[in-house]
Short mmCIF file of C-alpha atoms and ligand atoms in Angstrom, two decimals:
data_model
loop_
_atom_site.label_atom_id
_atom_site.label_comp_id
_atom_site.label_asym_id
_atom_site.label_seq_id
_atom_site.Cartn_x
_atom_site.Cartn_y
_atom_site.Cartn_z
CA UNK A 30 0.00 0.00 0.00
CA UNK A 31 1.46 3.35 -1.02
CA UNK A 32 1.95 6.15 1.40
CA UNK A 33 -0.63 8.34 -0.23
CA UNK A 34 -3.26 5.63 0.09
CA UNK A 35 -2.47 5.05 3.77
CA UNK A 36 -2.79 8.75 4.44
CA UNK A 37 -6.04 8.77 2.51
CA UNK A 38 -7.39 5.89 4.59
CA UNK A 39 -6.33 7.60 7.79
CA UNK A 40 -8.09 10.78 6.74
CA UNK A 41 -11.20 8.82 5.83
CA UNK A 42 -11.11 7.00 9.19
CA UNK A 43 -10.67 10.24 11.08
CA UNK A 44 -13.60 11.73 9.25
CA UNK A 45 -15.78 9.00 10.78
CA UNK A 46 -14.71 9.95 14.33
CA UNK A 47 -16.95 12.72 15.57
CA UNK A 48 -14.91 15.89 16.03
CA UNK A 49 -14.66 17.00 19.65
CA UNK A 50 -17.21 19.72 20.24
CA UNK A 51 -15.24 22.88 19.70
CA UNK A 52 -15.46 25.62 22.27
CA UNK A 53 -18.46 27.79 21.64
CA UNK A 54 -21.39 29.40 23.36
CA UNK A 55 -24.59 27.41 23.18
CA UNK A 56 -26.13 28.10 19.77
CA UNK A 57 -29.82 28.81 19.15
CA UNK A 58 -30.39 30.48 22.52
CA UNK A 59 -31.63 34.07 22.99
CA UNK A 60 -32.64 34.43 19.35
CA UNK A 61 -34.85 37.22 20.73
CA UNK A 62 -33.78 39.27 23.78
CA UNK A 63 -34.30 37.17 26.94
CA UNK A 64 -37.31 38.06 29.11
CA UNK A 65 -37.73 37.33 32.80
CA UNK A 66 -37.20 38.64 36.31
CA UNK A 67 -34.14 39.17 38.50
CA UNK A 68 -33.99 39.63 42.26
CA UNK A 69 -31.29 42.32 42.51
CA UNK A 70 -32.93 45.67 41.68
CA UNK A 71 -35.68 45.35 44.26
CA UNK A 72 -34.38 42.91 46.88
CA UNK A 73 -30.58 43.17 46.77
CA UNK A 74 -29.18 40.50 49.12
CA UNK A 75 -32.51 39.94 50.92
CA UNK A 76 -33.49 36.79 49.04
CA UNK A 77 -34.47 33.24 49.92
CA UNK A 78 -36.20 30.25 48.35
CA UNK A 79 -39.65 31.32 49.52
CA UNK A 80 -39.28 34.65 47.74
CA UNK A 81 -38.19 32.89 44.54
CA UNK A 82 -41.13 30.44 44.70
CA UNK A 83 -43.64 33.18 45.42
CA UNK A 84 -42.23 35.28 42.58
CA UNK A 85 -42.52 32.33 40.20
CA UNK A 86 -46.18 31.96 41.23
CA UNK A 87 -46.74 35.70 40.78
CA UNK A 88 -45.20 35.66 37.31
CA UNK A 89 -47.84 33.11 36.38
CA UNK A 90 -50.75 34.84 38.18
CA UNK A 91 -49.95 38.31 36.80
CA UNK A 92 -49.89 37.07 33.20
CA UNK A 93 -46.21 37.94 32.92
CA UNK A 94 -45.13 34.39 32.16
CA UNK A 95 -47.63 34.15 29.33
CA UNK A 96 -46.40 37.51 28.03
CA UNK A 97 -42.90 36.00 27.76
CA UNK A 98 -41.19 36.58 31.13
CA UNK A 99 -39.92 33.04 31.64
CA UNK A 100 -36.50 33.41 33.30
CA UNK A 101 -36.60 33.60 37.11
CA UNK A 102 -33.10 34.82 37.88
CA UNK A 103 -31.54 34.69 41.33
CA UNK A 104 -28.82 37.34 41.63
CA UNK A 105 -26.04 37.63 44.19
CA UNK A 106 -26.27 36.29 47.78
CA UNK A 107 -27.71 32.81 47.16
CA UNK A 108 -24.33 31.17 47.83
CA UNK A 109 -23.11 29.47 50.97
CA UNK A 110 -19.70 27.78 51.12
CA UNK A 111 -17.96 25.19 48.98
CA UNK A 112 -18.13 21.61 50.28
CA UNK A 113 -15.06 19.46 51.00
CA UNK A 114 -14.80 18.61 47.28
CA UNK A 115 -15.04 22.25 46.23
CA UNK A 116 -18.66 22.12 45.01
CA UNK A 117 -20.52 25.35 45.65
CA UNK A 118 -23.53 25.02 47.96
CA UNK A 119 -26.44 27.39 48.49
CA UNK A 120 -26.75 29.35 51.72
CA UNK A 121 -28.30 26.65 53.99
CA UNK A 122 -30.50 29.10 55.88
CA UNK A 123 -31.90 30.91 52.88
CA UNK A 124 -32.10 27.98 50.45
CA UNK A 125 -32.52 24.92 52.73
CA UNK A 126 -34.27 22.81 50.04
CA UNK A 127 -31.42 23.32 47.58
CA UNK A 128 -31.26 24.63 44.05
CA UNK A 129 -32.37 21.42 42.32
CA UNK A 130 -35.69 21.50 44.19
CA UNK A 131 -36.10 25.17 43.32
CA UNK A 132 -35.35 24.51 39.65
CA UNK A 133 -37.96 21.72 39.67
CA UNK A 134 -40.53 24.06 41.23
CA UNK A 135 -39.87 26.74 38.63
CA UNK A 136 -39.83 24.28 35.71
CA UNK A 137 -43.15 22.77 36.81
CA UNK A 138 -44.67 26.21 36.27
CA UNK A 139 -43.39 26.60 32.71
CA UNK A 140 -40.57 28.90 33.83
CA UNK A 141 -36.77 28.65 33.78
CA UNK A 142 -34.25 29.23 36.55
CA UNK A 143 -31.31 31.62 36.35
CA UNK A 144 -28.41 32.02 38.73
CA UNK A 145 -25.49 34.37 39.35
CA UNK A 146 -21.77 33.95 39.79
CA UNK A 147 -18.62 35.99 39.32
CA UNK A 148 -15.37 35.67 37.37
CA UNK A 149 -13.35 36.72 40.41
CA UNK A 150 -12.44 35.16 43.73
CA UNK A 151 -15.57 36.62 45.34
CA UNK A 152 -18.84 38.04 44.08
CA UNK A 153 -19.67 41.74 44.45
CA UNK A 154 -21.44 40.92 47.75
CA UNK A 155 -18.45 38.90 48.98
CA UNK A 156 -19.79 35.37 48.37
CA UNK A 157 -17.55 32.71 46.74
CA UNK A 158 -16.69 33.51 43.12
CA UNK A 159 -16.04 30.99 40.35
CA UNK A 160 -12.41 31.83 39.58
CA UNK A 161 -10.48 28.56 39.51
CA UNK A 162 -13.71 26.55 39.88
CA UNK A 163 -15.29 27.29 36.51
CA UNK A 164 -15.73 23.70 35.29
CA UNK A 165 -16.91 22.49 38.67
CA UNK A 166 -19.43 25.33 39.01
CA UNK A 167 -20.72 24.91 35.45
CA UNK A 168 -21.23 21.21 36.14
CA UNK A 169 -23.04 21.99 39.38
CA UNK A 170 -25.32 24.53 37.64
CA UNK A 171 -26.10 22.01 34.89
CA UNK A 172 -26.87 19.26 37.43
CA UNK A 173 -29.22 21.56 39.30
CA UNK A 174 -31.10 22.34 36.08
CA UNK A 175 -30.08 25.98 35.75
CA UNK A 176 -31.02 27.69 32.47
CA UNK A 177 -29.31 31.11 32.66
CA UNK A 178 -26.07 32.33 34.24
CA UNK A 179 -25.25 35.98 34.93
CA UNK A 180 -21.49 36.22 35.39
CA UNK A 181 -20.18 39.30 37.17
CA UNK A 182 -16.77 41.01 37.24
CA UNK A 183 -16.03 41.92 40.89
CA UNK A 184 -12.77 40.88 42.58
CA UNK A 185 -11.00 40.02 39.34
CA UNK A 186 -7.83 41.85 40.40
CA UNK A 187 -6.56 45.33 39.65
CA UNK A 188 -4.05 46.91 37.29
CA UNK A 189 -1.66 44.51 35.60
CA UNK A 190 -2.89 41.69 37.87
CA UNK A 191 -6.48 41.95 36.63
CA UNK A 192 -7.90 38.93 34.84
CA UNK A 193 -8.12 39.26 31.11
CA UNK A 194 -11.88 39.54 30.45
CA UNK A 195 -11.78 37.59 27.20
CA UNK A 196 -9.93 34.74 28.90
CA UNK A 197 -12.22 34.84 31.94
CA UNK A 198 -15.49 34.81 29.99
CA UNK A 199 -14.21 32.27 27.43
CA UNK A 200 -13.27 29.92 30.29
CA UNK A 201 -16.78 29.97 31.74
CA UNK A 202 -18.31 29.73 28.25
CA UNK A 203 -16.26 26.59 27.58
CA UNK A 204 -17.09 25.19 31.01
CA UNK A 205 -20.82 25.65 30.40
CA UNK A 206 -20.55 24.04 26.99
CA UNK A 207 -18.61 21.11 28.41
CA UNK A 208 -21.26 20.63 31.12
CA UNK A 209 -23.71 20.06 28.28
CA UNK A 210 -26.89 21.83 29.46
CA UNK A 211 -27.96 24.77 27.27
CA UNK A 212 -27.57 27.80 29.53
CA UNK A 213 -27.90 31.43 28.47
CA UNK A 214 -24.64 33.17 29.37
CA UNK A 215 -25.09 36.77 30.51
CA UNK A 216 -21.85 38.73 30.60
CA UNK A 217 -21.72 41.41 33.28
CA UNK A 218 -18.45 43.35 33.11
CA UNK A 219 -20.23 46.72 33.00
CA UNK A 220 -18.94 47.74 29.56
CA UNK A 221 -15.45 48.35 30.97
CA UNK A 222 -13.60 46.49 28.21
CA UNK A 223 -15.82 47.25 25.20
CA UNK A 224 -17.54 43.84 25.46
CA UNK A 225 -19.69 44.59 22.41
CA UNK A 226 -16.51 43.99 20.35
CA UNK A 227 -15.81 40.48 21.68
CA UNK A 228 -18.65 39.21 23.87
CA UNK A 229 -20.73 37.96 20.93
CA UNK A 230 -18.34 34.97 20.82
CA UNK A 231 -18.66 34.39 24.53
CA UNK A 232 -22.25 34.85 25.53
CA UNK A 233 -25.79 35.80 24.63
CA UNK A 234 -25.93 39.29 26.20
CA UNK A 235 -23.42 41.71 27.64
CA UNK A 236 -23.89 44.62 30.00
CA UNK A 237 -22.91 47.90 28.35
CA UNK A 238 -22.76 50.10 31.48
CA UNK A 239 -22.46 50.21 35.25
CA UNK A 240 -25.53 49.45 37.34
CA UNK A 241 -28.92 50.99 36.77
CA UNK A 242 -30.68 52.76 39.65
CA UNK A 243 -34.33 53.76 39.97
CA UNK A 244 -34.11 57.40 38.93
CA UNK A 245 -34.88 59.20 35.70
CA UNK A 246 -31.70 61.19 35.25
CA UNK A 247 -28.98 60.83 37.86
CA UNK A 248 -25.56 59.43 38.50
CA UNK A 249 -24.95 58.12 42.01
CA UNK A 250 -21.37 57.54 43.12
CA UNK A 251 -20.41 54.86 45.62
CA UNK A 252 -16.63 55.28 45.95
CA UNK A 253 -15.09 54.20 42.64
CA UNK A 254 -18.43 52.83 41.47
CA UNK A 255 -21.33 54.73 39.87
CA UNK A 256 -24.94 53.82 39.20
CA UNK A 257 -26.99 55.47 36.48
CA UNK A 258 -30.56 56.56 35.85
CA UNK A 259 -32.66 55.58 32.85
CA UNK A 260 -31.68 58.53 30.62
CA UNK A 261 -28.03 58.24 31.60
CA UNK A 262 -27.99 54.59 30.54
CA UNK A 263 -29.95 55.37 27.38
CA UNK A 264 -27.37 57.96 26.34
CA UNK A 265 -24.55 55.44 26.82
CA UNK A 266 -26.01 53.14 24.13
CA UNK A 267 -24.98 55.47 21.29
CA UNK A 268 -22.95 53.68 18.63
CA UNK A 269 -23.67 50.16 19.89
CA UNK A 270 -26.54 49.09 17.66
CA UNK A 271 -24.33 47.46 15.04
CA UNK A 272 -23.17 44.87 17.60
CA UNK A 273 -26.59 43.47 18.59
CA UNK A 274 -28.63 40.78 16.89
CA UNK A 275 -30.25 37.36 17.36
CA UNK A 276 -28.16 35.35 19.82
CA UNK A 277 -26.13 38.33 21.12
CA UNK A 278 -27.61 41.46 22.69
CA UNK A 279 -26.44 44.71 24.20
CA UNK A 280 -27.71 44.71 27.79
CA UNK A 281 -28.46 48.17 29.21
CA UNK A 282 -29.20 46.41 32.53
CA UNK A 283 -32.25 44.93 34.22
CA UNK A 284 -35.35 47.06 34.29
CA UNK A 285 -36.45 49.44 37.02
CA UNK A 286 -40.02 49.43 35.65
CA UNK A 287 -42.24 49.48 38.73
CA UNK A 288 -39.44 51.00 40.83
CA UNK A 289 -39.53 54.49 39.26
CA UNK A 290 -41.74 57.13 40.92
CA UNK A 291 -44.18 57.94 38.10
CA UNK A 292 -46.14 55.94 35.55
CA UNK A 293 -44.76 58.14 32.76
CA UNK A 294 -41.17 57.26 33.74
CA UNK A 295 -42.00 53.57 33.98
CA UNK A 296 -43.66 53.68 30.56
CA UNK A 297 -40.72 55.50 28.98
CA UNK A 298 -38.18 53.10 30.46
CA UNK A 299 -40.08 50.10 29.09
CA UNK A 300 -40.63 51.61 25.65
CA UNK A 301 -36.98 52.66 25.31
CA UNK A 302 -35.67 49.23 26.31
CA UNK A 303 -37.94 47.77 23.63
CA UNK A 304 -36.58 50.23 21.04
CA UNK A 305 -33.05 49.14 22.08
CA UNK A 306 -33.87 45.43 21.57
CA UNK A 307 -32.80 45.07 25.20
CA UNK A 308 -33.30 42.00 27.36
CA UNK A 309 -36.53 42.60 29.31
CA UNK A 310 -35.60 41.46 32.81
CA UNK A 311 -38.10 42.88 35.30
CA UNK A 312 -36.51 44.05 38.54
CA UNK A 313 -39.56 44.90 40.59
CA UNK A 314 -41.61 43.20 43.30
CA UNK A 315 -43.81 40.94 41.19
CA UNK A 316 -45.59 39.49 44.23
CA UNK A 317 -47.08 42.90 45.07
CA UNK A 318 -47.15 44.27 41.52
CA UNK A 319 -49.70 47.01 40.85
CA UNK A 320 -52.07 46.36 37.93
CA UNK A 321 -50.91 49.48 36.09
CA UNK A 322 -47.27 48.28 36.26
CA UNK A 323 -48.23 44.77 35.13
CA UNK A 324 -50.12 46.43 32.25
CA UNK A 325 -46.97 48.26 31.15
CA UNK A 326 -44.77 45.15 31.39
CA UNK A 327 -47.25 42.98 29.50
CA UNK A 328 -48.22 45.44 26.75
CA UNK A 329 -48.28 43.08 23.77
CA UNK A 330 -47.38 45.65 21.11
CA UNK A 331 -44.35 46.98 22.99
CA UNK A 332 -43.17 43.43 23.70
CA UNK A 333 -43.55 42.61 20.03
CA UNK A 334 -41.27 45.53 19.17
CA UNK A 335 -38.65 44.26 21.62
CA UNK A 336 -38.90 40.68 20.37
CA UNK A 337 -38.96 41.47 16.66
CA UNK A 338 -37.31 38.57 14.80
CA UNK A 339 -34.90 40.77 12.81
CA UNK A 340 -33.33 41.83 16.10
CA UNK A 341 -32.18 45.24 14.79
CA UNK A 342 -31.61 47.73 17.60
CA UNK A 343 -33.29 51.12 17.21
CA UNK A 344 -31.59 54.50 16.81
CA UNK A 345 -32.22 58.16 17.51
CA UNK A 346 -33.81 59.74 14.47
CA UNK A 347 -34.50 63.28 15.71
CA UNK A 348 -32.81 64.86 18.70
CA UNK A 349 -33.76 68.12 20.37
CA UNK A 350 -32.89 69.03 23.97
CA UNK A 351 -36.37 67.94 25.12
CA UNK A 352 -37.80 65.59 22.49
CA UNK A 353 -35.99 62.59 21.11
CA UNK A 354 -37.57 60.47 18.39
CA UNK A 355 -36.34 56.88 18.22
CA UNK A 356 -36.91 54.58 15.24
CA UNK A 357 -36.51 50.84 14.86
CA UNK A 358 -36.96 48.81 11.65
CA UNK A 359 -39.05 45.67 12.17
CA UNK A 360 -39.80 42.53 10.20
CA UNK A 361 -42.32 42.67 7.32
CA UNK A 362 -41.26 46.25 6.46
CA UNK A 363 -42.77 47.64 9.63
CA UNK A 364 -41.21 50.32 11.82
CA UNK A 365 -41.56 51.36 15.45
CA UNK A 366 -41.27 55.01 16.41
CA UNK A 367 -40.99 56.32 19.97
CA UNK A 368 -41.33 59.99 20.89
CA UNK A 369 -39.54 60.53 24.21
CA UNK A 370 -40.12 63.69 26.22
CA UNK A 371 -36.99 64.03 28.38
CA UNK A 372 -38.25 67.23 30.00
CA UNK A 373 -40.49 68.10 32.94
CA UNK A 374 -43.16 69.90 30.90
CA UNK A 375 -45.61 68.55 28.32
CA UNK A 376 -44.31 69.00 24.75
CA UNK A 377 -45.93 68.89 21.34
CA UNK A 378 -43.94 67.45 18.47
CA UNK A 379 -44.94 67.23 14.81
CA UNK A 380 -43.69 64.18 12.92
CA UNK A 381 -43.52 65.25 9.29
CA UNK A 382 -42.43 62.17 7.36
CA UNK A 383 -42.40 63.96 4.01
CA UNK A 384 -40.14 66.74 5.24
CA UNK A 385 -37.79 64.40 7.20
CA UNK A 386 -37.71 61.05 5.42
CA UNK A 387 -36.56 58.31 7.77
CA UNK A 388 -34.02 55.68 6.77
CA UNK A 389 -31.79 53.16 8.54
CA UNK A 390 -28.22 54.09 7.58
CA UNK A 391 -26.85 50.71 8.65
CA UNK A 392 -29.48 48.60 6.92
CA UNK A 393 -30.41 50.39 3.75
CA UNK A 394 -32.80 47.76 2.48
CA UNK A 395 -35.56 49.30 4.56
CA UNK A 396 -38.03 51.55 2.84
CA UNK A 397 -37.49 55.22 3.46
CA UNK A 398 -40.50 56.52 5.30
CA UNK A 399 -41.62 59.52 3.32
CA UNK A 400 -41.21 57.75 -0.01
CA UNK A 401 -43.53 54.95 1.02
CA UNK A 402 -46.68 55.28 3.15
CA UNK A 403 -47.59 53.57 6.42
CA UNK A 404 -50.56 53.24 8.77
CA UNK A 405 -49.84 54.13 12.40
CA UNK A 406 -51.09 52.38 15.54
CA UNK A 407 -50.57 53.78 19.03
CA UNK A 408 -48.63 50.93 20.65
CA UNK A 409 -49.80 51.75 24.19
CA UNK A 410 -53.51 51.63 23.36
CA UNK A 411 -53.79 49.76 20.06
CA UNK A 412 -55.77 52.69 18.60
CA UNK A 413 -55.31 53.59 14.90
CA UNK A 414 -53.50 56.93 14.60
CA UNK A 415 -53.62 57.97 10.92
CA UNK A 416 -51.01 57.51 8.23
CA UNK A 417 -47.64 58.92 7.28
CA UNK A 418 -49.30 60.84 4.40
CA UNK A 419 -50.01 63.73 6.76
CA UNK A 420 -47.85 65.19 9.54
CA UNK A 421 -48.69 63.71 12.94
CA UNK A 422 -48.90 66.04 15.90
CA UNK A 423 -48.05 64.26 19.15
CA UNK A 424 -48.34 65.77 22.63
CA UNK A 425 -46.21 63.91 25.16
CA UNK A 426 -46.58 64.33 28.93
CA UNK A 427 -43.48 65.11 31.03
CA UNK A 428 -41.01 62.19 31.00
CA UNK A 429 -43.44 60.09 28.97
CA UNK A 430 -42.98 58.30 25.65
CA UNK A 431 -45.49 57.88 22.83
CA UNK A 432 -44.93 54.76 20.73
CA UNK A 433 -46.28 53.98 17.26
CA UNK A 434 -46.09 50.90 15.10
CA UNK A 435 -46.00 51.69 11.36
CA UNK A 436 -47.35 49.08 8.93
CA UNK A 437 -46.95 49.59 5.16
CA UNK A 438 -50.21 50.65 3.47
C1 LIG B 528 -22.92 44.10 40.35
C2 LIG B 528 -23.84 43.89 39.14
C3 LIG B 528 -25.28 44.02 39.61
C4 LIG B 528 -25.57 43.00 40.70
C5 LIG B 528 -24.60 43.16 41.84
C6 LIG B 528 -24.72 42.03 42.86
O1 LIG B 528 -23.01 45.39 40.84
O2 LIG B 528 -23.55 44.80 38.13
O3 LIG B 528 -26.16 43.86 38.51
O4 LIG B 528 -25.50 41.72 40.16
O5 LIG B 528 -23.25 43.18 41.39
O6 LIG B 528 -23.81 42.13 43.90
#
């Protein structure tokens, strides 16, 4: 047998051996922005298994699960210590039944369970981090039946000794993949290392900023750390839309809808996150949710904008100091338009599509509004609101946002 033939046989034989699964994030997850709830914004560290169970029940009872909010995500402070073999255990006082039992409870209700860990030695609240235990923790999460992991960036070292974020997030990505259970991987390094440029290979969503806080327009400093209001976070999304799409989303942080003082602010926050194709992770008390907040969070037309299958993030079309008009191209040649009033007084704005034709500079296949005509529906109410053939005069209450869906005539 000649050499060439032997090599050919070897190649043919190797082709029959399944290739080892190459390192990758789980495919076919988060094809639309993930929707669910997370404990942190409202409860901080004050969490236990009863709260998680009651929240799961409330997601069902409020209609939120049926509207799409399926991930029940436990944030920091669920952890106890590692056992003698290094396996992470839940806090025995707060989660005495264990995470497997909690996952079963949540799954029985048609929901999914999310959990939190950290790429450093400790989490932000000082619980054990996953550094050096990535494969063991990923295996533990998979065995428990976890469906979503938020992976934070505290205690990863400083200066030259800081962990390389690409290495750190790739290690946990590979560990999750090796553990074999499809788990959404939520990257939380606060936008410090331009994650939009590399995190698409690592996970399914990546935080773009520091933490959100329940104010309209503020920046709160805690030492070296700042938290940001809704408008502050919105303004930090400029230039990021090209990085988002099915399977990989910019994450402007979990929602404060229900935690902001006025209905107008809560409405605006929700509408803007939908225009941004943001993950819709509710951060309020769902057990005691007010009907008017549940109505905002379950508005079917706004959710449809967020979940649009093209997954194209919206952009600012018109910007004045008070009024900002956002536009987002949708599937089937539709558009969404949001008129945000940033100010504290009611404002009237005239949308004149003929005078200011609207186009998506990144995705030029979309019809220019002004050259083609559309019917408008008020997304909050479902009421027909004319066509783009005539200018539309919109009066927007202080800090409120009007939203329209445009369907080709
Ligand atoms: C960081 C994250 C928050 C939250 C806390 C928990 O600040 O950015 O979203 O998870 O840690 O300690």
